[in-house]
Coordinates of C-alpha atoms and ligand atoms in Angstrom, one line a residue:
M1 CA 75.2 -54.5 -0.7
R2 CA 77.8 -51.8 0.6
Y3 CA 79.0 -50.5 3.7
T4 CA 78.4 -47.0 5.3
R5 CA 79.2 -45.1 8.1
G6 CA 77.6 -41.8 9.9
N7 CA 74.2 -40.5 10.3
Y8 CA 73.4 -39.7 6.6
E9 CA 72.3 -43.1 5.7
A10 CA 71.5 -44.3 9.4
F11 CA 68.2 -42.5 9.1
Y12 CA 67.4 -43.4 5.9
Q13 CA 64.3 -45.6 5.3
P14 CA 64.5 -47.5 2.0
L15 CA 61.2 -47.5 -0.2
P16 CA 59.5 -51.3 -0.1
K17 CA 61.3 -53.2 -3.0
E18 CA 59.2 -53.7 -6.1
G19 CA 57.4 -57.1 -6.5
I20 CA 58.4 -58.1 -2.9
E21 CA 54.8 -59.1 -2.2
S22 CA 55.4 -62.0 -4.4
K23 CA 58.3 -63.3 -2.7
R24 CA 58.5 -65.9 0.4
V25 CA 61.4 -66.2 2.7
W26 CA 62.0 -69.2 4.7
L27 CA 64.2 -68.8 7.9
V28 CA 65.9 -72.0 9.2
G29 CA 66.4 -71.5 13.0
A30 CA 64.6 -69.3 15.5
G31 CA 67.8 -67.7 17.0
L32 CA 68.6 -64.2 17.0
S33 CA 69.9 -64.4 13.2
S34 CA 66.9 -65.3 11.8
M35 CA 64.7 -63.1 13.8
A36 CA 66.7 -60.2 13.0
A37 CA 66.7 -60.9 9.1
A38 CA 62.7 -61.3 9.5
G39 CA 63.0 -57.6 11.1
F40 CA 65.1 -56.2 8.2
L41 CA 63.0 -57.9 5.4
I42 CA 59.9 -56.2 6.9
R43 CA 61.3 -52.9 7.8
D44 CA 63.8 -52.4 5.0
A45 CA 62.6 -54.6 2.0
G46 CA 58.9 -53.7 2.7
M47 CA 58.0 -57.5 2.6
P48 CA 54.6 -58.5 4.3
G49 CA 55.3 -60.3 7.5
E50 CA 53.0 -63.0 6.3
N51 CA 55.5 -64.1 3.5
I52 CA 57.9 -65.0 6.1
T53 CA 58.2 -68.3 7.8
I54 CA 60.8 -69.1 10.9
L55 CA 61.2 -72.9 11.0
E56 CA 62.6 -73.7 14.4
A57 CA 63.8 -77.5 15.2
S58 CA 63.1 -76.8 19.1
G59 CA 60.0 -75.9 20.8
V60 CA 61.4 -72.5 22.0
D61 CA 62.6 -69.5 19.9
G62 CA 65.8 -67.3 20.8
G63 CA 68.6 -70.3 20.2
A64 CA 71.5 -69.2 22.3
L65 CA 69.6 -66.3 23.9
D66 CA 68.2 -68.2 26.5
G67 CA 66.8 -67.5 29.8
A68 CA 64.4 -70.0 31.5
G69 CA 63.4 -72.0 34.7
N70 CA 61.6 -70.9 37.9
A71 CA 62.0 -69.9 41.6
I72 CA 61.5 -73.5 42.8
T73 CA 63.4 -75.8 40.5
G74 CA 66.0 -73.0 39.7
W75 CA 66.9 -70.5 37.0
L76 CA 68.7 -71.2 33.7
L77 CA 71.0 -69.2 31.6
R78 CA 73.6 -70.8 29.4
G79 CA 75.3 -67.6 29.0
G80 CA 75.1 -63.8 29.8
R81 CA 75.7 -61.3 27.0
E82 CA 78.5 -58.6 27.2
M83 CA 77.5 -55.8 25.0
E84 CA 78.6 -52.5 24.0
N85 CA 77.5 -49.3 22.3
H86 CA 79.2 -50.1 18.6
F87 CA 77.1 -53.2 17.9
E88 CA 76.1 -51.0 14.9
C89 CA 73.6 -53.6 13.1
L90 CA 72.1 -55.0 16.4
W91 CA 71.1 -51.2 17.6
D92 CA 69.9 -50.5 14.1
L93 CA 67.4 -53.3 14.3
Y94 CA 66.6 -52.8 18.0
R95 CA 65.8 -49.2 17.5
S96 CA 62.7 -50.1 15.8
V97 CA 61.6 -53.0 18.2
P98 CA 59.1 -51.5 20.8
S99 CA 60.1 -52.0 24.4
L100 CA 57.8 -54.4 26.4
E101 CA 59.1 -52.6 29.6
N102 CA 58.2 -48.9 28.5
E103 CA 55.4 -47.8 26.3
G104 CA 56.6 -45.6 23.6
S105 CA 60.1 -46.4 24.0
S106 CA 62.3 -48.9 21.9
V107 CA 64.4 -51.7 23.3
L108 CA 67.4 -49.6 22.4
D109 CA 66.0 -46.6 24.5
D110 CA 65.5 -48.9 27.4
F111 CA 69.1 -50.2 26.9
Y112 CA 70.6 -46.9 26.8
R113 CA 68.7 -45.5 29.7
I114 CA 69.4 -48.1 32.0
N115 CA 73.3 -48.0 30.9
R116 CA 73.4 -44.3 31.4
E117 CA 71.7 -44.3 34.9
D118 CA 73.4 -47.5 36.1
P119 CA 76.9 -47.9 34.0
N120 CA 78.7 -51.1 34.4
F121 CA 82.1 -51.3 36.1
S122 CA 83.6 -53.7 38.4
Y123 CA 85.3 -53.3 41.9
T124 CA 86.9 -56.5 41.8
R125 CA 87.9 -58.2 38.5
S126 CA 89.7 -61.3 40.2
T127 CA 90.3 -62.8 43.4
K128 CA 92.9 -65.2 44.9
N129 CA 93.1 -67.2 48.0
R130 CA 89.5 -67.5 48.5
G131 CA 88.1 -64.4 48.2
E132 CA 91.0 -61.9 48.3
D133 CA 91.4 -59.2 45.6
G134 CA 93.6 -60.4 42.8
G135 CA 95.8 -57.5 42.9
T136 CA 95.7 -56.9 39.1
D137 CA 95.5 -53.4 39.8
H138 CA 94.3 -52.4 36.3
K139 CA 97.7 -53.3 35.1
M140 CA 98.4 -55.3 31.8
T141 CA 102.0 -56.4 32.7
L142 CA 102.6 -57.3 29.2
G143 CA 105.9 -56.0 29.4
D144 CA 108.0 -54.9 26.0
I145 CA 108.2 -58.5 25.1
G146 CA 104.5 -59.3 25.5
G147 CA 103.5 -56.0 24.2
K148 CA 105.5 -56.5 20.9
D149 CA 103.9 -59.9 20.4
L150 CA 100.5 -58.0 20.7
V151 CA 101.4 -55.6 18.2
D152 CA 103.0 -58.0 15.8
L153 CA 99.6 -59.8 16.1
V154 CA 97.4 -56.9 15.3
L155 CA 99.5 -55.9 12.6
A156 CA 99.7 -59.5 11.0
L157 CA 98.2 -60.2 7.6
P158 CA 94.9 -62.2 8.0
E159 CA 96.1 -64.7 5.4
D160 CA 99.2 -65.3 7.6
L161 CA 97.1 -66.5 10.7
Y162 CA 95.2 -68.9 8.7
D163 CA 94.9 -72.2 10.6
K164 CA 97.5 -70.8 13.5
K165 CA 96.5 -70.9 17.0
I166 CA 97.2 -68.0 19.4
S167 CA 100.1 -70.0 21.1
D168 CA 101.8 -70.2 17.3
V169 CA 102.2 -66.3 17.4
V170 CA 102.7 -65.2 20.9
G171 CA 105.2 -66.4 23.9
K172 CA 105.3 -66.9 27.4
H173 CA 105.3 -63.3 28.7
F174 CA 102.2 -62.7 26.7
F175 CA 100.3 -65.7 28.4
K176 CA 101.9 -64.8 31.9
S177 CA 100.3 -61.2 31.4
N178 CA 97.2 -59.8 33.6
F179 CA 96.2 -58.9 29.8
W180 CA 95.7 -62.3 28.8
L181 CA 94.0 -63.0 32.1
Y182 CA 91.6 -60.5 31.5
W183 CA 91.2 -61.3 27.9
R184 CA 90.7 -64.9 28.1
T185 CA 88.3 -65.0 30.6
M186 CA 86.3 -62.2 29.5
F187 CA 85.8 -63.7 25.8
A188 CA 86.3 -67.1 26.6
F189 CA 89.7 -67.6 24.5
E190 CA 92.0 -70.5 25.0
E191 CA 95.6 -70.8 23.9
W192 CA 94.8 -73.3 21.0
H193 CA 92.2 -70.8 19.6
S194 CA 92.5 -69.1 16.4
A195 CA 95.1 -66.5 16.1
L196 CA 93.0 -64.6 13.3
E197 CA 90.1 -64.1 15.5
M198 CA 92.2 -62.7 18.3
K199 CA 93.6 -60.3 16.1
L200 CA 90.2 -59.5 14.7
Y201 CA 89.1 -59.2 18.1
M202 CA 92.0 -56.7 19.2
Q203 CA 91.2 -54.5 16.1
R204 CA 87.4 -54.7 16.5
F205 CA 87.4 -53.6 20.2
I206 CA 90.5 -51.5 20.4
H207 CA 88.4 -48.4 21.7
H208 CA 87.7 -50.7 24.8
I209 CA 91.3 -51.4 25.8
G210 CA 91.2 -49.1 28.8
G211 CA 87.8 -50.9 30.1
I212 CA 89.0 -54.4 30.1
S213 CA 90.5 -54.4 33.5
D214 CA 87.3 -53.0 35.1
F215 CA 84.4 -53.9 32.5
S216 CA 83.7 -50.4 32.1
A217 CA 83.6 -51.1 28.6
L218 CA 80.6 -53.5 28.8
K219 CA 76.9 -52.7 28.7
F220 CA 74.2 -55.2 29.9
T221 CA 70.3 -55.5 29.3
T222 CA 67.9 -55.0 32.3
Y223 CA 67.1 -58.7 32.5
N224 CA 68.3 -61.7 30.9
Q225 CA 68.5 -61.8 27.1
Y226 CA 65.5 -64.0 26.4
E227 CA 63.1 -61.6 28.2
S228 CA 65.0 -58.3 27.1
L229 CA 65.9 -59.1 23.6
V230 CA 63.9 -62.3 22.2
L231 CA 60.5 -61.5 23.6
P232 CA 60.0 -58.0 22.4
L233 CA 61.5 -58.8 18.9
K234 CA 59.3 -62.0 18.7
K235 CA 56.4 -59.9 19.7
W236 CA 57.5 -57.2 17.1
L237 CA 57.7 -59.9 14.1
Q238 CA 54.3 -61.6 15.0
S239 CA 52.4 -58.5 15.2
N240 CA 54.0 -57.8 11.7
G241 CA 52.5 -61.4 10.5
V242 CA 55.5 -63.4 10.6
R243 CA 54.9 -67.0 11.2
F244 CA 56.9 -69.2 13.9
Q245 CA 56.5 -72.8 13.1
N246 CA 58.4 -74.6 16.1
D247 CA 59.3 -78.6 16.5
T248 CA 60.1 -78.5 12.8
P249 CA 63.7 -79.6 12.2
V250 CA 64.8 -78.7 8.8
T251 CA 66.5 -81.8 7.5
D252 CA 67.4 -81.3 3.7
L253 CA 68.1 -78.2 1.5
Q254 CA 68.6 -79.3 -2.1
F255 CA 70.4 -77.0 -4.9
D256 CA 70.6 -76.8 -8.5
I257 CA 74.4 -76.0 -9.2
A258 CA 75.4 -74.6 -12.3
E259 CA 78.6 -72.4 -12.8
N260 CA 76.9 -69.2 -12.9
K261 CA 73.8 -69.8 -11.0
K262 CA 73.2 -71.6 -7.8
S263 CA 69.5 -71.9 -6.4
V264 CA 67.8 -73.8 -3.7
R265 CA 65.2 -75.9 -5.2
S266 CA 63.7 -77.6 -2.5
I267 CA 63.5 -77.7 1.5
S268 CA 62.5 -80.8 3.6
W269 CA 61.6 -80.6 7.5
L270 CA 60.2 -83.0 9.9
R271 CA 56.7 -82.5 11.3
D272 CA 55.2 -84.9 13.9
G273 CA 58.0 -87.2 13.1
K274 CA 57.2 -87.3 9.2
E275 CA 59.5 -85.5 6.2
E276 CA 57.6 -83.0 4.3
T277 CA 59.3 -81.7 1.2
K278 CA 58.6 -78.4 -0.3
E279 CA 59.5 -77.4 -4.1
L280 CA 60.9 -73.8 -4.2
T281 CA 60.7 -71.5 -7.0
D282 CA 62.6 -68.3 -8.0
D283 CA 60.3 -66.4 -5.7
D284 CA 61.3 -68.5 -2.5
Y285 CA 64.3 -67.8 -0.5
V286 CA 66.2 -69.7 2.1
I287 CA 68.2 -68.0 4.8
F288 CA 70.1 -70.5 7.1
T289 CA 71.6 -70.1 10.4
N290 CA 74.5 -72.9 9.8
G291 CA 76.2 -74.1 12.9
S292 CA 75.4 -73.5 16.3
L293 CA 77.6 -72.7 19.3
V294 CA 74.7 -74.3 21.8
E295 CA 73.7 -77.4 19.7
N296 CA 73.8 -80.4 22.0
S297 CA 74.0 -78.1 25.2
A298 CA 72.6 -80.2 28.1
W299 CA 71.6 -79.4 31.7
G300 CA 72.6 -81.4 34.6
D301 CA 71.1 -80.8 38.3
M302 CA 72.1 -80.6 41.9
D303 CA 72.9 -84.6 41.9
T304 CA 73.6 -85.0 38.0
P305 CA 76.6 -83.8 36.2
P306 CA 75.4 -82.7 32.5
P307 CA 75.7 -85.2 29.8
F308 CA 78.2 -84.8 27.2
D309 CA 77.1 -85.3 23.9
P310 CA 79.3 -84.3 21.0
E311 CA 77.5 -86.3 18.1
V312 CA 76.2 -84.5 15.1
K313 CA 72.8 -85.5 14.4
E314 CA 69.9 -85.2 11.9
G315 CA 67.7 -82.2 12.7
G316 CA 70.4 -80.0 13.9
S317 CA 72.3 -77.3 12.1
W318 CA 75.6 -79.0 11.9
Y319 CA 74.0 -81.8 10.1
L320 CA 72.1 -79.6 7.5
W321 CA 75.3 -77.5 6.9
R322 CA 77.2 -80.8 6.0
K323 CA 74.3 -81.7 3.5
I324 CA 74.6 -78.5 1.7
A325 CA 78.4 -78.2 2.1
A326 CA 78.5 -81.5 0.1
Q327 CA 76.7 -79.9 -2.8
D328 CA 79.2 -77.2 -3.5
P329 CA 82.7 -76.1 -2.2
S330 CA 81.6 -72.4 -1.7
F331 CA 79.4 -73.6 0.9
G332 CA 82.1 -74.0 3.6
N333 CA 83.6 -76.8 5.8
P334 CA 81.3 -77.4 8.9
D335 CA 83.6 -80.3 10.1
N336 CA 86.3 -77.7 11.0
F337 CA 84.0 -76.5 13.5
C338 CA 81.9 -79.4 14.7
T339 CA 84.4 -82.4 14.9
R340 CA 86.9 -81.1 17.5
T341 CA 84.9 -80.7 20.8
D342 CA 87.8 -81.4 22.9
E343 CA 88.9 -77.8 21.6
S344 CA 85.5 -76.2 22.0
T345 CA 83.8 -77.6 25.1
W346 CA 83.3 -75.5 28.3
E347 CA 80.7 -75.6 31.0
S348 CA 78.5 -73.1 32.5
A349 CA 76.1 -73.2 35.6
T350 CA 73.5 -71.1 36.9
I351 CA 73.4 -71.0 40.7
T352 CA 70.1 -69.6 42.2
V353 CA 71.3 -68.3 45.8
T354 CA 68.5 -68.9 48.3
D355 CA 70.3 -68.3 51.5
P356 CA 71.3 -64.7 52.5
E357 CA 74.3 -65.8 54.2
I358 CA 76.0 -66.3 50.7
R359 CA 74.8 -62.8 50.0
K360 CA 77.6 -61.5 52.7
Y361 CA 80.6 -63.3 51.0
I362 CA 79.4 -61.9 47.4
E363 CA 78.9 -58.4 48.6
K364 CA 82.4 -58.4 50.2
I365 CA 84.1 -59.3 46.9
A366 CA 81.6 -57.2 44.7
K367 CA 81.6 -54.2 47.0
R368 CA 78.0 -53.6 46.3
A369 CA 74.6 -54.8 47.6
T370 CA 73.1 -57.9 45.5
N371 CA 69.5 -57.4 45.2
T372 CA 68.9 -53.5 44.5
G373 CA 68.0 -53.5 40.9
H374 CA 71.4 -52.0 40.0
T375 CA 75.0 -53.5 38.7
V376 CA 76.2 -55.8 41.1
T377 CA 79.7 -57.6 40.4
G378 CA 79.8 -55.5 37.2
G379 CA 81.1 -58.3 34.9
I380 CA 82.7 -61.5 35.9
V381 CA 85.1 -62.1 38.8
T382 CA 87.6 -64.7 37.9
A383 CA 89.1 -66.9 40.7
Q384 CA 92.7 -66.7 39.1
D385 CA 94.2 -69.3 41.1
S386 CA 91.5 -71.9 40.6
G387 CA 92.0 -75.2 38.8
W388 CA 89.0 -74.8 36.6
L389 CA 89.8 -71.1 36.1
L390 CA 86.4 -70.3 37.3
S391 CA 84.4 -67.0 36.7
W392 CA 81.2 -65.9 38.1
T393 CA 79.0 -62.8 37.7
I394 CA 75.8 -61.4 39.1
N395 CA 74.1 -58.9 36.6
R396 CA 71.2 -56.9 37.9
Q397 CA 68.8 -58.4 40.2
P398 CA 66.0 -59.5 39.3
Q399 CA 67.7 -61.1 36.5
F400 CA 64.3 -62.6 35.4
I401 CA 61.1 -60.8 35.5
N402 CA 59.6 -63.3 37.9
Q403 CA 62.5 -63.8 40.2
P404 CA 61.7 -63.4 43.9
D405 CA 63.4 -60.7 46.0
D406 CA 65.1 -63.0 48.0
Q407 CA 66.9 -64.8 45.3
T408 CA 70.1 -64.0 43.6
V409 CA 70.9 -65.3 40.3
V410 CA 74.7 -66.0 39.4
W411 CA 76.0 -67.0 36.2
F412 CA 79.2 -69.3 36.6
Y413 CA 81.7 -70.9 34.2
G414 CA 85.0 -72.6 34.0
L415 CA 87.3 -72.2 31.1
F416 CA 89.0 -75.4 32.2
P417 CA 86.2 -78.0 32.5
N418 CA 88.9 -81.1 32.4
A419 CA 91.0 -79.6 35.2
V420 CA 90.8 -80.8 38.6
G421 CA 88.9 -78.4 41.4
D422 CA 90.4 -77.1 44.5
Y423 CA 87.9 -77.9 46.8
V424 CA 86.0 -80.4 44.8
K425 CA 89.1 -82.7 43.7
K426 CA 87.2 -83.5 40.2
P427 CA 87.2 -81.9 36.8
M428 CA 84.2 -79.6 36.4
R429 CA 82.5 -81.9 33.9
E430 CA 82.3 -84.6 36.1
C431 CA 80.5 -82.6 39.0
T432 CA 77.2 -82.2 40.0
G433 CA 75.3 -78.8 40.7
R434 CA 75.9 -79.1 44.3
E435 CA 79.8 -79.8 43.7
I436 CA 79.9 -77.0 41.5
A437 CA 78.4 -74.8 44.1
R438 CA 81.0 -75.9 46.8
E439 CA 83.7 -75.2 44.5
W440 CA 82.3 -71.6 44.0
L441 CA 81.8 -70.9 47.9
Y442 CA 85.0 -72.1 48.4
H443 CA 86.8 -69.4 46.2
L444 CA 84.2 -66.9 47.6
G445 CA 86.2 -67.7 50.9
V446 CA 83.2 -69.2 52.8
P447 CA 84.4 -70.7 55.9
L448 CA 85.4 -74.5 55.3
D449 CA 82.8 -75.7 57.7
R450 CA 80.0 -73.9 56.2
I451 CA 80.6 -74.6 52.4
D452 CA 78.8 -78.0 52.1
D453 CA 75.6 -76.7 53.9
L454 CA 75.4 -73.7 52.2
A455 CA 75.9 -75.2 48.7
D456 CA 73.5 -78.2 49.5
N457 CA 70.7 -76.2 51.3
G458 CA 71.4 -72.3 50.0
T459 CA 71.6 -72.7 46.3
I460 CA 70.0 -74.5 43.4
T461 CA 72.7 -75.0 40.9
L462 CA 72.2 -76.3 37.7
P463 CA 75.3 -76.9 35.2
C464 CA 75.3 -76.9 31.6
M465 CA 77.8 -78.5 29.3
M466 CA 78.3 -77.0 25.7
P467 CA 80.2 -79.1 23.2
F468 CA 80.5 -76.6 20.8
I469 CA 80.5 -73.6 22.5
T470 CA 83.8 -72.0 21.3
S471 CA 83.5 -73.9 17.8
L472 CA 83.3 -70.5 16.5
F473 CA 87.1 -69.9 17.9
L474 CA 88.7 -72.8 16.3
T475 CA 91.5 -72.3 13.8
R476 CA 90.4 -71.9 10.3
N477 CA 91.4 -71.0 7.1
G478 CA 89.7 -68.5 4.7
T479 CA 87.2 -70.6 3.4
D480 CA 86.0 -72.8 6.0
R481 CA 83.1 -70.4 6.5
P482 CA 80.9 -69.7 3.6
K483 CA 80.4 -66.3 2.4
V484 CA 76.9 -64.7 3.5
V485 CA 75.7 -65.0 0.0
P486 CA 78.3 -67.0 -2.1
E487 CA 79.3 -66.3 -5.4
A488 CA 76.4 -66.9 -8.1
V489 CA 73.8 -68.0 -5.6
T490 CA 70.4 -66.4 -6.3
N491 CA 68.0 -67.3 -3.5
F492 CA 70.1 -68.5 -0.4
A493 CA 72.0 -66.9 2.4
F494 CA 74.0 -68.2 5.5
I495 CA 73.7 -66.1 8.6
G496 CA 75.0 -66.2 12.2
Q497 CA 78.3 -67.0 13.8
F498 CA 80.0 -69.4 11.0
C499 CA 79.9 -67.2 7.9
E500 CA 82.3 -64.7 6.6
T501 CA 81.9 -61.0 7.1
Y502 CA 84.3 -58.2 6.8
R503 CA 86.1 -57.2 10.0
D504 CA 83.5 -58.5 12.7
T505 CA 84.2 -60.9 15.4
V506 CA 82.3 -63.9 16.6
F507 CA 80.7 -64.9 19.7
T508 CA 78.8 -61.7 19.6
T509 CA 75.1 -61.0 19.2
E510 CA 76.1 -58.3 17.0
Y511 CA 77.8 -60.8 14.3
S512 CA 74.3 -62.7 14.1
V513 CA 72.6 -59.3 13.4
R514 CA 75.1 -58.3 10.9
T515 CA 75.3 -61.1 8.7
A516 CA 71.4 -61.4 8.8
M517 CA 71.3 -57.6 7.5
E518 CA 74.1 -58.4 5.0
A519 CA 72.1 -61.3 4.0
V520 CA 68.7 -59.3 3.4
Y521 CA 70.4 -56.4 1.6
T522 CA 72.2 -58.5 -0.7
L523 CA 69.5 -60.9 -1.8
F524 CA 66.9 -58.1 -2.1
D525 CA 69.4 -55.3 -3.1
I526 CA 68.1 -52.9 -0.5
D527 CA 69.3 -49.5 -1.3
R528 CA 71.0 -48.5 2.1
G529 CA 74.2 -48.9 3.5
V530 CA 75.0 -51.6 6.1
P531 CA 76.7 -49.9 9.0
E532 CA 80.4 -50.8 8.7
V533 CA 82.1 -52.4 12.0
F534 CA 83.0 -49.5 14.0
G535 CA 86.3 -48.1 12.6
S536 CA 88.1 -47.5 16.1
I537 CA 91.2 -49.3 14.8
F538 CA 91.5 -46.3 12.2
D539 CA 91.3 -43.7 14.8
V540 CA 94.6 -42.7 15.7
R541 CA 93.4 -41.5 19.2
N542 CA 92.5 -45.2 19.9
L543 CA 95.7 -46.5 18.9
M544 CA 97.3 -43.9 21.3
K545 CA 95.1 -44.7 24.1
S546 CA 95.8 -48.6 23.7
A547 CA 99.6 -47.8 23.7
Y548 CA 99.1 -46.0 27.0
Y549 CA 97.1 -48.9 28.5
T550 CA 99.2 -51.9 27.3
R551 CA 102.3 -50.1 28.5
D552 CA 100.8 -49.6 31.6
G553 CA 101.2 -46.0 31.3
K554 CA 104.8 -46.0 30.6
P555 CA 106.0 -43.2 28.3
A556 CA 107.6 -45.0 25.2
P557 CA 111.1 -43.8 24.5
I558 CA 111.6 -41.5 21.4
L559 CA 114.6 -42.0 19.4
R560 CA 116.7 -38.8 19.1
P561 CA 116.3 -38.7 15.3
L562 CA 112.6 -38.8 15.8
R563 CA 112.2 -35.9 18.5
K564 CA 112.7 -32.9 16.0
H565 CA 109.3 -34.2 14.1
I566 CA 107.1 -34.1 17.3
E567 CA 108.7 -31.5 19.2
G568 CA 106.4 -28.1 19.3
N569 CA 103.8 -29.5 16.8
E570 CA 100.5 -30.9 17.1
L571 CA 101.8 -34.6 16.6
G572 CA 103.9 -34.0 20.1
R573 CA 101.1 -32.4 21.7
L574 CA 98.6 -35.4 21.0
L575 CA 101.0 -38.2 21.8
A576 CA 101.5 -36.0 25.3
Q577 CA 98.0 -35.6 25.8
Y578 CA 97.3 -39.6 25.3
G579 CA 100.5 -40.3 27.6
V580 CA 102.4 -42.3 24.8
I581 CA 105.5 -39.8 25.5
E582 CA 106.6 -37.9 28.4
A583 CA 104.8 -34.4 28.3
V584 CA 107.1 -31.6 28.3
G585 CA 105.9 -28.5 30.2
E586 CA 102.0 -27.7 30.4
V587 CA 99.7 -30.1 27.8
P588 CA 96.0 -28.5 27.4
P589 CA 93.5 -31.2 27.5
P590 CA 92.6 -32.7 24.3
I591 CA 89.1 -31.7 22.4
G592 CA 86.9 -34.7 21.3
A593 CA 84.9 -37.7 22.2
V594 CA 87.7 -40.2 22.8
A595 CA 89.4 -39.3 26.2
P596 CA 93.0 -39.5 26.6
K597 CA 94.8 -41.3 29.3
G598 CA 92.4 -42.8 32.1
G599 CA 89.4 -41.8 30.2
Ligands
FAD1 C1 77.5 -68.9 26.9 C2 77.3 -67.8 25.9 C3 77.7 -66.8 26.3 C4 77.7 -65.7 25.1 N1 78.4 -64.3 25.3 C5 78.1 -63.4 24.6 C6 78.6 -62.1 25.1 O1 78.9 -62.1 26.0 N2 78.2 -61.5 24.0 C7 77.4 -61.4 22.9 O2 77.1 -60.5 22.2 N3 77.1 -62.6 22.7 C8 77.3 -63.5 23.3 N4 77.1 -65.0 23.2 C9 76.8 -65.3 21.7 C10 75.3 -65.0 21.1 O3 74.2 -65.2 22.4 C11 75.1 -65.8 20.0 O4 76.1 -65.7 19.1 C12 73.8 -65.5 19.3 O5 72.9 -65.5 20.2 C13 73.7 -66.6 18.3 O6 72.6 -66.6 17.4 P1 72.2 -67.3 16.1 O7 71.0 -67.2 15.9 O8 73.3 -67.0 15.4 O9 72.6 -68.9 16.3 P2 71.9 -69.9 17.6 O10 71.4 -69.1 18.9 O11 72.5 -71.0 17.8 O12 70.3 -70.0 16.8 C14 70.1 -71.3 15.8 C15 68.9 -71.8 16.0 O13 68.6 -72.7 15.0 C16 67.8 -74.0 15.4 N5 68.2 -75.0 14.7 C17 69.3 -75.6 14.5 N6 69.3 -76.6 13.6 C18 67.9 -76.4 12.9 C19 67.4 -77.0 11.9 N7 68.0 -78.1 11.2 N8 66.0 -76.8 11.8 C20 65.3 -75.8 12.3 N9 66.3 -75.1 13.3 C21 67.3 -75.4 13.5 C22 68.4 -74.0 17.0 O14 67.4 -74.6 17.7 C23 68.4 -72.6 17.1 O15 67.3 -71.9 17.7 C24 77.0 -65.8 23.9 C25 76.6 -67.0 23.7 C26 76.6 -68.1 24.8 C27 75.8 -69.4 24.7

């Protein structure tokens, strides 16, 4: 497997691999990772779909990419996906997946069009004092000390950040900044999370630095991701013959481990409560989504808080990963991620708004109408003075294809589920759906005497507890996550959010698709490059832009000895064009795709 960039290989279609028709692939889990792997096997390895079986523990495919419920009992979304144009592997896949919405188009075509016609940005990034604008005014407020912390983090060597928390490497100025408010609520980072992952994020998304204060960095699917991403992919795979075997939890994988050859030799699963074991040959391959951020996630309802269940159980992916890890040290350390739920839990809720009175308060903050089919809040709105550090968002409505016009679906989450609320004086994790709706309406600015009635009779609020949701952000070292294909392994790969790939960042759909692509390209030696993680960190224009934004537009002082090196030359002009230094005289606009300050 090798990385590539640019168009040359992007449009290349590899020839089917010789002998591919005699190979079989078993994919454990029917989340995005496995489905993407199946897509690459068919398209790029030339494998007949009939040779691919996806074994899924539950009755539903898509894993974390959910979207369920109905207009009567309420809609269900554990999360919504912030996406971007530089999800290179994901778009490489979805360019080939036919759209279910427009005949003749791909899913990528649909996504591109809707985000061109209806670009995302928010008018209100945060609120305070119950519905007033939070006043962050696009500013980062890092100051010189917080800014230096950030630069030091980006420049740190990865190995120096092993097992370190963000709070180990940055100080109070950083944590008090608007930058941290934007950042942690946008990506769900906590102070105790991995400094290494934070650094990788900064590098990975540096081209979006100017767009994090109003979410102009983001793009969204038309509907929820189950309907917009999972269904078309599944349909395409099934039309190519891929077999989905639901309600079949895989319980064991046994390996033959020799120094120079490690091969998976049997797979066991439960079907109708009975264990079945299949012996595997050199022609059989197993690709396993190890670890899951939504395992044990559980719903509550209007009258019941969601149950919290941190136990690792047979039939799940943590359990299976543990069994595998016990067989070889290169298979990673699942316990680093699945035993620290006090550091990895948060809670979301889906609020189906049924009373038009609530829309008035939403629209006042969003500064847009709710049910027009277009962007509403344009990303999350954070109530910055809320105890739960709550955020809520309304994506394009309807968010579900069958959602009636008189309903608005809101996604809500609290980064601090253990903290006490401001209206409901309880931790979020102890709250019923109606109590969560009350807390939300309080921070929307609904008059106190209307809150309870509107929450109870104008919403269907369904909370969801996710004990492992940020397990992928926990501090780690260089070996806690296995490589996609560990050394000497012949017929097995790890995919998903808990295996290692170069420069990409977890908690993204892209990471699942990238690891799937790398697994297929490695195991089957596909003669085409995997698109490298977008190299914006290596583009000096993005570095200058980020300097401009993180300094809130304040020009950098230039020491006298440096001046003569930038005066009257291209370097000085570039720095001035991007607002890094004060312009002297007239500066022509820059040429190229990466816009200067403000762009
Ligand atoms: C609340 C939330 C917000 C998110 N926000 C974003 C975002 O803004 N942007 C973004 O790009 N991404 C986001 N993501 C992340 C993205 O959705 C996930 O990373 C991705 O969908 C994970 O897919 P996966 O296939 O790797 O794993 P999963 O979706 O976890 O799939 C694993 C599958 O394996 C099955 N399984 C587990 N154990 C077994 C077993 N033993 N046998 C058989 N099957 C098994 C599970 O049932 C599941 O279907 C978010 C996710 C959530 C939950």
